[in-house]
XYZ file of C-alpha atoms in Angstrom:
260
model
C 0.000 0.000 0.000
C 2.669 2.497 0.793
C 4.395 1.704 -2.704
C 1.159 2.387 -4.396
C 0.747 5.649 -2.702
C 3.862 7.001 -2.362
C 5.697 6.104 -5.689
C 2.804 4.890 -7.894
C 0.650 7.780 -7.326
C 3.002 10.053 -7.912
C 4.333 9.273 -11.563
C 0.781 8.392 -12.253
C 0.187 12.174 -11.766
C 3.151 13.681 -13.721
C 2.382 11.484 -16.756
C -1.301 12.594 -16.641
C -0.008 16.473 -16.149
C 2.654 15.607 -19.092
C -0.099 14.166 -21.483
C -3.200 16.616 -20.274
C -0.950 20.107 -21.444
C -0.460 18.358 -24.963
C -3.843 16.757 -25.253
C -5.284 20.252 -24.222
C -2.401 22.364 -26.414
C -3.708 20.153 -29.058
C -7.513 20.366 -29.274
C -8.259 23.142 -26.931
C -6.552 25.926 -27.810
C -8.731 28.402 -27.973
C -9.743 27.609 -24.420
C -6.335 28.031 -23.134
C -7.273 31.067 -21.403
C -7.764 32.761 -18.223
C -11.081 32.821 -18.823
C -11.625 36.181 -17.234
C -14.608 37.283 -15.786
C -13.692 41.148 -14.747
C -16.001 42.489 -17.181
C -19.242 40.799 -15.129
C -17.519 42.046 -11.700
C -14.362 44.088 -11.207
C -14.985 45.093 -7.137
C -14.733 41.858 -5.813
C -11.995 40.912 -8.571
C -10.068 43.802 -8.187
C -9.127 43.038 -4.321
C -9.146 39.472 -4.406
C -6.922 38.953 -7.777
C -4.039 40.073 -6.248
C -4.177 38.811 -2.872
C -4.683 35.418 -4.423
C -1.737 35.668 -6.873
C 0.957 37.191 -4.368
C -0.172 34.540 -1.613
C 0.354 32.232 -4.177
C 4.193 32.931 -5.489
C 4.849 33.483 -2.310
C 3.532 29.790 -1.684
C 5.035 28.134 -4.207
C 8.255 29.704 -3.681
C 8.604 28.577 0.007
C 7.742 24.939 -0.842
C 10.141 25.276 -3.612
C 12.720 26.448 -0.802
C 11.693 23.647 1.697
C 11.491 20.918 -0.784
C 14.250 21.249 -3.699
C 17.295 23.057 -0.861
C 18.396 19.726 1.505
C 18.889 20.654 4.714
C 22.757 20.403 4.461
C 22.988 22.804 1.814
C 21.349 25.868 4.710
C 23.955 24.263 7.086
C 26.637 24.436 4.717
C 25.672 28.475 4.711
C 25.523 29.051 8.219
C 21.714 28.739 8.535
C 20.986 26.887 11.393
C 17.612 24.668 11.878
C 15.834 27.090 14.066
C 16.387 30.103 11.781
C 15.124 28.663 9.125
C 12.307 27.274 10.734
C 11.489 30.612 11.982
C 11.803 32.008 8.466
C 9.834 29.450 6.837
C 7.018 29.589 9.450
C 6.872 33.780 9.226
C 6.533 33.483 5.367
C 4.135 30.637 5.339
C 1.944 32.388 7.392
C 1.834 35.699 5.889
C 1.659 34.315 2.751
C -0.745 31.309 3.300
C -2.850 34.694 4.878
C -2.752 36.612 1.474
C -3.746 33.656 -0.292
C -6.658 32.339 1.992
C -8.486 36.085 1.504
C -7.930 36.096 -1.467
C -8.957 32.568 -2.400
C -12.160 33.536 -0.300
C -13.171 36.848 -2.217
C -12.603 34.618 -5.605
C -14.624 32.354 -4.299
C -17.584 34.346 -2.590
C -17.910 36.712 -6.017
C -18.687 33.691 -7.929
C -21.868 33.191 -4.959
C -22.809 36.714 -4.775
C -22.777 37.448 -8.463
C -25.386 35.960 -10.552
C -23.941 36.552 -13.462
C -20.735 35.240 -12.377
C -22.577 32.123 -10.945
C -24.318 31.161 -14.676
C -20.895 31.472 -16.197
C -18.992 29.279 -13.448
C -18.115 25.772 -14.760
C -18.081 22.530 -13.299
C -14.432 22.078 -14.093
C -14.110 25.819 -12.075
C -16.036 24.683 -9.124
C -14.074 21.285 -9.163
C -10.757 23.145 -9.280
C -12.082 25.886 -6.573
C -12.876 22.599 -4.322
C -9.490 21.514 -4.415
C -7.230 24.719 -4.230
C -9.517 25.277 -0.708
C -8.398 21.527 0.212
C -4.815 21.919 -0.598
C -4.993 25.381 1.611
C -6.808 24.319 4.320
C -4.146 21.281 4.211
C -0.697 23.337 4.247
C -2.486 26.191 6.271
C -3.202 22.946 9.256
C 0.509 21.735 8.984
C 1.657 25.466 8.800
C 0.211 27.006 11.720
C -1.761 24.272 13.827
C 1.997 21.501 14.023
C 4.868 24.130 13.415
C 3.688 27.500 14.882
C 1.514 26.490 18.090
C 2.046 22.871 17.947
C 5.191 20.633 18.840
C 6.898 21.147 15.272
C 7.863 18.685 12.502
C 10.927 18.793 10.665
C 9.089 18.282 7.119
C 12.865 18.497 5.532
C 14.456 15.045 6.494
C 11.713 13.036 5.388
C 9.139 14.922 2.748
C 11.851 16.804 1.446
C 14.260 13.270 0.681
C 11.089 11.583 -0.907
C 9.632 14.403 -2.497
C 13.627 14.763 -4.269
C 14.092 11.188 -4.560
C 10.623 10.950 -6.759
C 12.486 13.497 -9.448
C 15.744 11.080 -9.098
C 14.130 8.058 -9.609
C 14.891 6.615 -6.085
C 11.429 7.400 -3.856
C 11.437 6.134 -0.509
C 8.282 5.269 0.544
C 9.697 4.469 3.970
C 10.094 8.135 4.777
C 6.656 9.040 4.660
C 5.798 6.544 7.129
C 5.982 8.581 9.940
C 5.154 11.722 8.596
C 1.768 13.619 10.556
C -1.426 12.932 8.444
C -1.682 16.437 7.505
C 1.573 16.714 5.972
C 0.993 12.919 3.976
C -2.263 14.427 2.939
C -0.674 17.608 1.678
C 2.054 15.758 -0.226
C -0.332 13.350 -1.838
C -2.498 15.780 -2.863
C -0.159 18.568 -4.538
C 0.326 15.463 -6.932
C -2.940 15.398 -7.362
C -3.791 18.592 -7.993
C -1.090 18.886 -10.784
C -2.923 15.484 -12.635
C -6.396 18.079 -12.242
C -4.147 21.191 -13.314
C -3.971 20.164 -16.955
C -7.671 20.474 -17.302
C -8.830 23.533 -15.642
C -7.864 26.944 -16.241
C -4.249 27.314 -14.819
C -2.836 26.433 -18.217
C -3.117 29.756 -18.545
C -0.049 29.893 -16.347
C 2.350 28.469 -18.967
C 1.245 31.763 -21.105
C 2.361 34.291 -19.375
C 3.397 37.463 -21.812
C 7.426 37.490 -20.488
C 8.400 38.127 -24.318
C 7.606 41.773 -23.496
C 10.428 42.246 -20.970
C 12.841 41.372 -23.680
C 10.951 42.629 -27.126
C 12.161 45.757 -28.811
C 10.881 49.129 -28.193
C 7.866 50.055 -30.815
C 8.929 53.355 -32.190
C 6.736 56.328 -32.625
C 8.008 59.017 -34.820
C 6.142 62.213 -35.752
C 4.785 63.482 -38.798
C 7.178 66.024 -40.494
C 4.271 67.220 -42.873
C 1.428 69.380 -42.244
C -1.934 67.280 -41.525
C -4.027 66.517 -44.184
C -7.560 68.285 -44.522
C -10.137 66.653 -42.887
C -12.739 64.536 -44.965
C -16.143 65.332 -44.891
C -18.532 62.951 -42.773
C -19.917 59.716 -45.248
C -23.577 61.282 -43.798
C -22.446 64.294 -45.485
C -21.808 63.039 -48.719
C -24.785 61.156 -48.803
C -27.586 64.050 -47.936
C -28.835 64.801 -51.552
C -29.404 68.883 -51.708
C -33.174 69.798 -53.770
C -32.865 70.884 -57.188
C -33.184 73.775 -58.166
C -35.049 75.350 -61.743
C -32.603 76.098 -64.707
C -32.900 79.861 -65.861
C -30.734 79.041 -68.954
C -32.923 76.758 -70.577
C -35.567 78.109 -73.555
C -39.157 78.063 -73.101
C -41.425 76.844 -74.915
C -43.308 79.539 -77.335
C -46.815 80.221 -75.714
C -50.200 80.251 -78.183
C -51.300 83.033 -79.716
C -54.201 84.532 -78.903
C -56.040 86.738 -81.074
C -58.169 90.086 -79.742
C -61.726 90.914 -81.630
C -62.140 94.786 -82.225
C-alpha cells in the first residue's frame, strides 16, 4: 500500500499532467485562457486577484525552498535549523494569509454574483474545491503543528522523498511517519497537478514574459502638415433639392387673337 501511494501515485500524476498540457495544447486551444470574468464584476476581482496571486508565489516559492534546498545545503551556509524554521514559518503564514483572503473573495464573487454564478463551470467549481483543500491542508501543517504545535521537521523526510521521486529513487519508507496532515498535503499537490492540466491554470504556462525582452515600438512624428479633414460619409450622402434652370428656352406660348 505504501508503494502504491507514495511512488505509484506520484508518476501516475506527472504522466497525466505531461499528457493533459499536450492533449489540451492540441484540441483546446482556444480555451487556453484565463477565462476572465472582470467584465461581469471588477470590485470583488479587483481586491481578491491580487491577494490570491501574491499569496500564491509566495507559496510556491517557500515549498520550492523547503522541498528542492536539503537541509545540508542551509547548514553548509551558516543557517541553522531554528532560523530557518522561523523564516519558513513567518513566510508561510503571511503568505498562506494573502492567499486564503484572497482565495475567499474569488470564491464568494462567484456566490454573490449571478452573473458570475451562470458562467462558473463545473471544471471551475471542481478546481475551486481543491485549491480550498490543498490550503486548508498546508495552512493545518503550517500554523496548527509548526507554529503552536510541537513542530515537525518536514525536511528530512518529505523533502528526501519528495527529491528522490524526481531522481528516480522514492522512498516510501520516509513518509511513514510523517503527521497525516503533511501525507495528505504531499499526496495531494500530486494530485492537484494530474487536475491542473484540465482547468484553467494552463493559462499559467502563457504568461506574456516576451515583453520584458521585445524591442521598443517606435513612434516618430509626422514632419508634414496634416491633411484636410474629410467630410462625414452622412455628409456626402444628404442629396441637396434641385433647383429650376434659368438658362434653358421656353417653350413659345399660343397666340391669342383680340376681336375689335
Amino acid at each position: 500500500m505504501h508503494t502504491l501511494i507514495w511512488v505509484v501515485v506520484p508518476y501516475a500524476c506527472l504522466a497525466v499532467f505531461v499528457a493533459g498540457h499536450v492533449w489540451r495544447w492540441r484540441h483546446d486551444q482556444f480555451g487556453w485562457t484565463t477565462h476572465t470574468s472582470q467584465i461581469l464584476e471588477n470590485r470583488l476581482l479587483r481586491l481578491g486577484s491580487p491577494l490570491f496571486h501574491l499569496g500564491a508565489f509566495g507559496v510556491i516559492a517557500g515549498h520550492a525552498m523547503g522541498l528542492l534546498i536539503p537541509e545540508s545545503l542551509t547548514a553548509a551556509i551558516g543557517v541553522d535549523e531554528h532560523t530557518y524554521h522561523l523564516v519558513s514559518v513567518s513566510g508561510g503564514v503571511v503568505t498562506g494569509v494573502m492567499l486564503v483572503a484572497g482565495l475567499a473573495l474569488l470564491i464568494a464573487r462567484r456566490f454573490v454574483s449571478g452573473r458570475i454564478r451562470r458562467v462558473t463551470t463545473t471544471m471551475d467549481k471542481v478546481l475551486y474545491v481543491a485549491l480550498t483543500a490543498m490550503v486548508v491542508l498546508g495552512m493545518s501543517g503550517t500554523v496548527v503543528i509548526n507554529l503552536f504545535g510541537e513542530g515537525y521537521n518536514y525536511r528530512e523526510t518529505i523533502s528526501v522523498w519528495f527529491r528522490g521521486v524526481f531522481w528516480f529513487r522514492p522512498d516510501p519508507a520516509l513518509m511513514a511517519d510523517a503527521p497525516l496532515v503533511f501525507q495528505l498535503h504531499a499526496i495531494g499537490g500530486f494530485l492537484f497537478l494530474a487536475l491542473w492540466p484540465f482547468t484553467r491554470l494552463v493559462h499559467v504556462w502563457s504568461a506574456p514574459l516576451a515583453y520584458l525582452w521585445r524591442p521598443y515600438v517606435v513612434y516618430r512624428g509626422r514632419r508634414t502638415p496634416a491633411p484636410a479633414p474629410q467630410p462625414a460619409p452622412a455628409a456626402l450622402r444628404v442629396v441637396e433639392p434641385a433647383t429650376p434652370d434659368t438658362t434653358a428656352p421656353r417653350s413659345a406660348e399660343p397666340a391669342t387673337t383680340v376681336k375689335s
